[in-house]
PDB file of C-alpha atoms in Angstrom:
ATOM      1  CA  UNK E1200       6.079 -13.512  -1.116  1.00 58.00           C
ATOM      2  CA  UNK E1201       3.223 -13.030  -3.505  1.00 84.00           C
ATOM      3  CA  UNK E1202       1.212 -11.116  -0.920  1.00 88.00           C
ATOM      4  CA  UNK E1203       3.729  -8.258  -0.752  1.00 92.00           C
ATOM      5  CA  UNK E1204       3.653  -7.914  -4.521  1.00 92.00           C
ATOM      6  CA  UNK E1205      -0.146  -7.789  -4.453  1.00 93.00           C
ATOM      7  CA  UNK E1206      -0.084  -5.087  -1.777  1.00 94.00           C
ATOM      8  CA  UNK E1207       2.482  -3.169  -3.843  1.00 95.00           C
ATOM      9  CA  UNK E1208       0.091  -3.206  -6.797  1.00 95.00           C
ATOM     10  CA  UNK E1209      -2.843  -2.132  -4.647  1.00 96.00           C
ATOM     11  CA  UNK E1210      -0.924   0.764  -3.082  1.00 96.00           C
ATOM     12  CA  UNK E1211       0.467   2.049  -6.351  1.00 96.00           C
ATOM     13  CA  UNK E1212      -1.305   4.717  -8.370  1.00 96.00           C
ATOM     14  CA  UNK E1213      -4.383   2.976  -9.803  1.00 96.00           C
ATOM     15  CA  UNK E1214      -3.609   3.029 -13.525  1.00 95.00           C
ATOM     16  CA  UNK E1215      -6.562   2.180 -15.770  1.00 92.00           C
ATOM     17  CA  UNK E1216      -5.041  -1.184 -16.715  1.00 93.00           C
ATOM     18  CA  UNK E1217      -5.679  -2.329 -13.146  1.00 94.00           C
ATOM     19  CA  UNK E1218      -9.377  -2.745 -13.946  1.00 96.00           C
ATOM     20  CA  UNK E1219      -8.543  -5.115 -16.800  1.00 94.00           C
ATOM     21  CA  UNK E1220      -6.862  -7.458 -14.285  1.00 93.00           C
ATOM     22  CA  UNK E1221      -9.579  -7.602 -11.655  1.00 91.00           C
ATOM     23  CA  UNK E1222      -9.904 -11.387 -11.751  1.00 91.00           C
ATOM     24  CA  UNK E1223      -6.143 -11.782 -11.300  1.00 91.00           C
ATOM     25  CA  UNK E1224      -6.190  -9.391  -8.344  1.00 90.00           C
ATOM     26  CA  UNK E1225      -8.994 -11.307  -6.695  1.00 89.00           C
ATOM     27  CA  UNK E1226      -7.220 -14.630  -7.273  1.00 88.00           C
ATOM     28  CA  UNK E1227      -3.958 -13.278  -5.805  1.00 88.00           C
ATOM     29  CA  UNK E1228      -5.662 -12.482  -2.491  1.00 88.00           C
ATOM     30  CA  UNK E1229      -6.002 -16.112  -1.418  1.00 81.00           C
ATOM     31  CA  UNK E1230      -3.005 -16.417   0.874  1.00 79.00           C
ATOM     32  CA  UNK E1231      -3.217 -19.169   3.509  1.00 81.00           C
ATOM     33  CA  UNK E1232      -1.014 -17.136   5.855  1.00 79.00           C
ATOM     34  CA  UNK E1233      -3.705 -14.488   6.258  1.00 83.00           C
ATOM     35  CA  UNK E1234      -6.462 -14.607   8.831  1.00 87.00           C
ATOM     36  CA  UNK E1235     -10.063 -14.610   7.650  1.00 90.00           C
ATOM     37  CA  UNK E1236     -10.323 -10.991   8.816  1.00 89.00           C
ATOM     38  CA  UNK E1237      -7.310  -9.892   6.752  1.00 87.00           C
ATOM     39  CA  UNK E1238      -8.527 -11.825   3.704  1.00 90.00           C
ATOM     40  CA  UNK E1239     -11.905 -10.135   4.018  1.00 90.00           C
ATOM     41  CA  UNK E1240     -10.246  -6.718   4.300  1.00 88.00           C
ATOM     42  CA  UNK E1241      -8.216  -7.287   1.129  1.00 91.00           C
ATOM     43  CA  UNK E1242     -11.178  -8.711  -0.773  1.00 92.00           C
ATOM     44  CA  UNK E1243     -13.328  -5.793   0.323  1.00 92.00           C
ATOM     45  CA  UNK E1244     -10.710  -3.289  -0.758  1.00 94.00           C
ATOM     46  CA  UNK E1245     -10.247  -4.886  -4.176  1.00 95.00           C
ATOM     47  CA  UNK E1246     -13.999  -5.158  -4.737  1.00 94.00           C
ATOM     48  CA  UNK E1247     -14.496  -1.528  -3.722  1.00 95.00           C
ATOM     49  CA  UNK E1248     -11.605  -0.342  -5.884  1.00 95.00           C
ATOM     50  CA  UNK E1249     -12.795  -2.214  -8.955  1.00 95.00           C
ATOM     51  CA  UNK E1250     -16.340  -0.910  -8.452  1.00 96.00           C
ATOM     52  CA  UNK E1251     -15.010   2.667  -8.518  1.00 96.00           C
ATOM     53  CA  UNK E1252     -14.536   4.547 -11.766  1.00 96.00           C
ATOM     54  CA  UNK E1253     -10.815   4.704 -12.587  1.00 97.00           C
ATOM     55  CA  UNK E1254     -10.723   8.498 -12.639  1.00 96.00           C
ATOM     56  CA  UNK E1255     -12.433   8.697  -9.248  1.00 97.00           C
ATOM     57  CA  UNK E1256     -10.038   6.105  -7.778  1.00 97.00           C
ATOM     58  CA  UNK E1257      -7.073   8.009  -9.167  1.00 97.00           C
ATOM     59  CA  UNK E1258      -8.285  11.284  -7.667  1.00 96.00           C
ATOM     60  CA  UNK E1259      -8.796   9.582  -4.289  1.00 95.00           C
ATOM     61  CA  UNK E1260      -5.264   8.142  -4.434  1.00 97.00           C
ATOM     62  CA  UNK E1261      -3.777  11.533  -5.285  1.00 96.00           C
ATOM     63  CA  UNK E1262      -5.755  13.213  -2.512  1.00 94.00           C
ATOM     64  CA  UNK E1263      -4.559  10.658   0.040  1.00 94.00           C
ATOM     65  CA  UNK E1264      -0.977   9.971  -0.881  1.00 94.00           C
ATOM     66  CA  UNK E1265       0.284  12.767  -3.088  1.00 90.00           C
ATOM     67  CA  UNK E1266      -1.007  15.946  -1.478  1.00 85.00           C
ATOM     68  CA  UNK E1267       0.691  16.167   1.851  1.00 78.00           C
ATOM     69  CA  UNK E1268       3.315  14.550   3.995  1.00 82.00           C
ATOM     70  CA  UNK E1269       1.133  12.849   6.593  1.00 85.00           C
ATOM     71  CA  UNK E1270       0.286   9.881   4.359  1.00 89.00           C
ATOM     72  CA  UNK E1271       3.063  10.114   1.821  1.00 93.00           C
ATOM     73  CA  UNK E1272       4.103   6.756   0.402  1.00 94.00           C
ATOM     74  CA  UNK E1273       7.741   7.800   0.570  1.00 91.00           C
ATOM     75  CA  UNK E1274       9.254   6.083   3.602  1.00 88.00           C
ATOM     76  CA  UNK E1275      12.179   8.418   4.158  1.00 85.00           C
ATOM     77  CA  UNK E1276      10.016  11.519   4.055  1.00 79.00           C
ATOM     78  CA  UNK E1277       8.530  10.302   7.350  1.00 81.00           C
ATOM     79  CA  UNK E1278      11.916   9.434   8.821  1.00 74.00           C
ATOM     80  CA  UNK E1279      14.244  12.165   7.544  1.00 67.00           C
ATOM     81  CA  UNK E1280      11.939  14.890   6.235  1.00 62.00           C
ATOM     82  CA  UNK E1281      13.963  17.209   4.052  1.00 72.00           C
ATOM     83  CA  UNK E1282      17.293  16.615   5.806  1.00 67.00           C
ATOM     84  CA  UNK E1283      20.452  15.561   4.021  1.00 75.00           C
ATOM     85  CA  UNK E1284      20.183  12.153   5.645  1.00 76.00           C
ATOM     86  CA  UNK E1285      17.298  11.389   3.318  1.00 78.00           C
ATOM     87  CA  UNK E1286      19.560  11.463   0.261  1.00 79.00           C
ATOM     88  CA  UNK E1287      22.056   9.052   1.801  1.00 84.00           C
ATOM     89  CA  UNK E1288      19.245   6.756   2.911  1.00 84.00           C
ATOM     90  CA  UNK E1289      17.974   6.711  -0.704  1.00 82.00           C
ATOM     91  CA  UNK E1290      21.419   5.782  -1.978  1.00 86.00           C
ATOM     92  CA  UNK E1291      21.744   3.025   0.623  1.00 89.00           C
ATOM     93  CA  UNK E1292      18.338   1.576  -0.268  1.00 89.00           C
ATOM     94  CA  UNK E1293      19.111   1.724  -3.974  1.00 91.00           C
ATOM     95  CA  UNK E1294      22.370  -0.129  -3.281  1.00 90.00           C
ATOM     96  CA  UNK E1295      20.370  -2.757  -1.379  1.00 91.00           C
ATOM     97  CA  UNK E1296      18.042  -3.194  -4.351  1.00 91.00           C
ATOM     98  CA  UNK E1297      20.989  -3.593  -6.712  1.00 92.00           C
ATOM     99  CA  UNK E1298      22.759  -5.996  -4.360  1.00 91.00           C
ATOM    100  CA  UNK E1299      19.723  -8.267  -4.761  1.00 91.00           C
ATOM    101  CA  UNK E1300      19.614  -7.861  -8.538  1.00 88.00           C
ATOM    102  CA  UNK E1301      16.796  -5.315  -8.766  1.00 89.00           C
ATOM    103  CA  UNK E1302      17.298  -2.236 -10.886  1.00 85.00           C
ATOM    104  CA  UNK E1303      14.442   0.178 -10.257  1.00 82.00           C
ATOM    105  CA  UNK E1304      13.479   2.472 -13.082  1.00 76.00           C
ATOM    106  CA  UNK E1305      13.952   6.204 -13.022  1.00 74.00           C
ATOM    107  CA  UNK E1306      10.240   6.910 -12.628  1.00 74.00           C
ATOM    108  CA  UNK E1307      10.117   6.429  -8.856  1.00 81.00           C
ATOM    109  CA  UNK E1308      12.311   7.086  -5.842  1.00 88.00           C
ATOM    110  CA  UNK E1309      13.680   4.003  -4.050  1.00 91.00           C
ATOM    111  CA  UNK E1310      11.688   4.683  -0.877  1.00 90.00           C
ATOM    112  CA  UNK E1311       8.292   4.631  -2.631  1.00 93.00           C
ATOM    113  CA  UNK E1312       6.307   2.074  -0.597  1.00 95.00           C
ATOM    114  CA  UNK E1313       4.957   0.056  -3.580  1.00 96.00           C
ATOM    115  CA  UNK E1314       8.483  -0.252  -5.014  1.00 95.00           C
ATOM    116  CA  UNK E1315       9.852  -1.221  -1.593  1.00 95.00           C
ATOM    117  CA  UNK E1316       7.157  -3.893  -1.169  1.00 96.00           C
ATOM    118  CA  UNK E1317       7.753  -5.209  -4.675  1.00 94.00           C
ATOM    119  CA  UNK E1318      11.426  -5.560  -3.763  1.00 94.00           C
ATOM    120  CA  UNK E1319      10.584  -7.337  -0.502  1.00 95.00           C
ATOM    121  CA  UNK E1320       8.379  -9.706  -2.464  1.00 93.00           C
ATOM    122  CA  UNK E1321      11.463 -10.921  -4.312  1.00 92.00           C
ATOM    123  CA  UNK E1322      13.466 -11.669  -1.174  1.00 93.00           C
ATOM    124  CA  UNK E1323      13.512 -14.838   0.907  1.00 92.00           C
ATOM    125  CA  UNK E1324      10.797 -14.618   3.578  1.00 90.00           C
ATOM    126  CA  UNK E1325      13.170 -14.110   6.516  1.00 93.00           C
ATOM    127  CA  UNK E1326      14.977 -11.193   4.809  1.00 93.00           C
ATOM    128  CA  UNK E1327      11.699  -9.645   3.699  1.00 93.00           C
ATOM    129  CA  UNK E1328      10.284  -9.826   7.230  1.00 92.00           C
ATOM    130  CA  UNK E1329      13.416  -8.257   8.674  1.00 93.00           C
ATOM    131  CA  UNK E1330      13.394  -5.336   6.231  1.00 92.00           C
ATOM    132  CA  UNK E1331       9.646  -4.883   6.601  1.00 93.00           C
ATOM    133  CA  UNK E1332      10.154  -4.841  10.365  1.00 92.00           C
ATOM    134  CA  UNK E1333      12.610  -1.960   9.985  1.00 90.00           C
ATOM    135  CA  UNK E1334       9.972   0.103   8.164  1.00 91.00           C
ATOM    136  CA  UNK E1335       6.838  -1.061   9.957  1.00 93.00           C
ATOM    137  CA  UNK E1336       6.682   1.882  12.360  1.00 91.00           C
ATOM    138  CA  UNK E1337       6.294   4.236   9.388  1.00 92.00           C
ATOM    139  CA  UNK E1338       3.761   1.983   7.669  1.00 94.00           C
ATOM    140  CA  UNK E1339       1.801   1.572  10.905  1.00 93.00           C
ATOM    141  CA  UNK E1340       1.673   5.350  11.374  1.00 93.00           C
ATOM    142  CA  UNK E1341       0.322   5.809   7.834  1.00 94.00           C
ATOM    143  CA  UNK E1342      -2.205   3.041   8.468  1.00 93.00           C
ATOM    144  CA  UNK E1343      -3.335   4.668  11.695  1.00 94.00           C
ATOM    145  CA  UNK E1344      -3.934   7.977   9.891  1.00 94.00           C
ATOM    146  CA  UNK E1345      -5.865   6.158   7.173  1.00 94.00           C
ATOM    147  CA  UNK E1346      -8.026   4.430   9.792  1.00 94.00           C
ATOM    148  CA  UNK E1347      -8.788   7.785  11.448  1.00 95.00           C
ATOM    149  CA  UNK E1348      -9.894   9.089   8.033  1.00 92.00           C
ATOM    150  CA  UNK E1349     -11.911   5.895   7.439  1.00 94.00           C
ATOM    151  CA  UNK E1350     -10.051   5.309   4.190  1.00 93.00           C
ATOM    152  CA  UNK E1351     -10.495   2.003   2.360  1.00 92.00           C
ATOM    153  CA  UNK E1352      -6.688   1.849   2.122  1.00 95.00           C
ATOM    154  CA  UNK E1353      -6.446   1.377   5.903  1.00 93.00           C
ATOM    155  CA  UNK E1354      -7.151  -2.368   5.554  1.00 90.00           C
ATOM    156  CA  UNK E1355      -4.112  -2.827   3.345  1.00 92.00           C
ATOM    157  CA  UNK E1356      -1.868  -1.309   6.003  1.00 92.00           C
ATOM    158  CA  UNK E1357      -3.449  -3.536   8.635  1.00 89.00           C
ATOM    159  CA  UNK E1358      -2.372  -6.537   6.582  1.00 88.00           C
ATOM    160  CA  UNK E1359       1.202  -5.195   6.488  1.00 87.00           C
ATOM    161  CA  UNK E1360       1.215  -4.670  10.220  1.00 84.00           C
TER     162      UNK E1360
END
């Protein structure tokens, strides 16, 4: 599922190397499963992102996703908060990754949305849809908050929904 991998890249912290791969990002958007509206939303987001100075895009990302819980890209923060259940959920998700042959690095927690989507992108479509369906209520809530704030990232969450 190439689309999930693309969305993972777009939701991750916008490292400067992203701008060097603009043509590849644009080419990856063409997914026949997407409606014209969703394709336009993704194209618009990518065009807007690549037209933004990297430092400005990075600051925007930090402001949105790293400075508060409401739009955190950590799934279990929305589900478990700071409870002990969050730790066990992380372990279970990490076990799921490993069961499918993925060994995430130490730089990110297993519930980080871009890592989760990258993982789903490696699964057969039916498994990916099932696991995405289990997390969609959290992703939809983040998307709704982004839409209220008129964030360009809202379109990406609409595609996931």
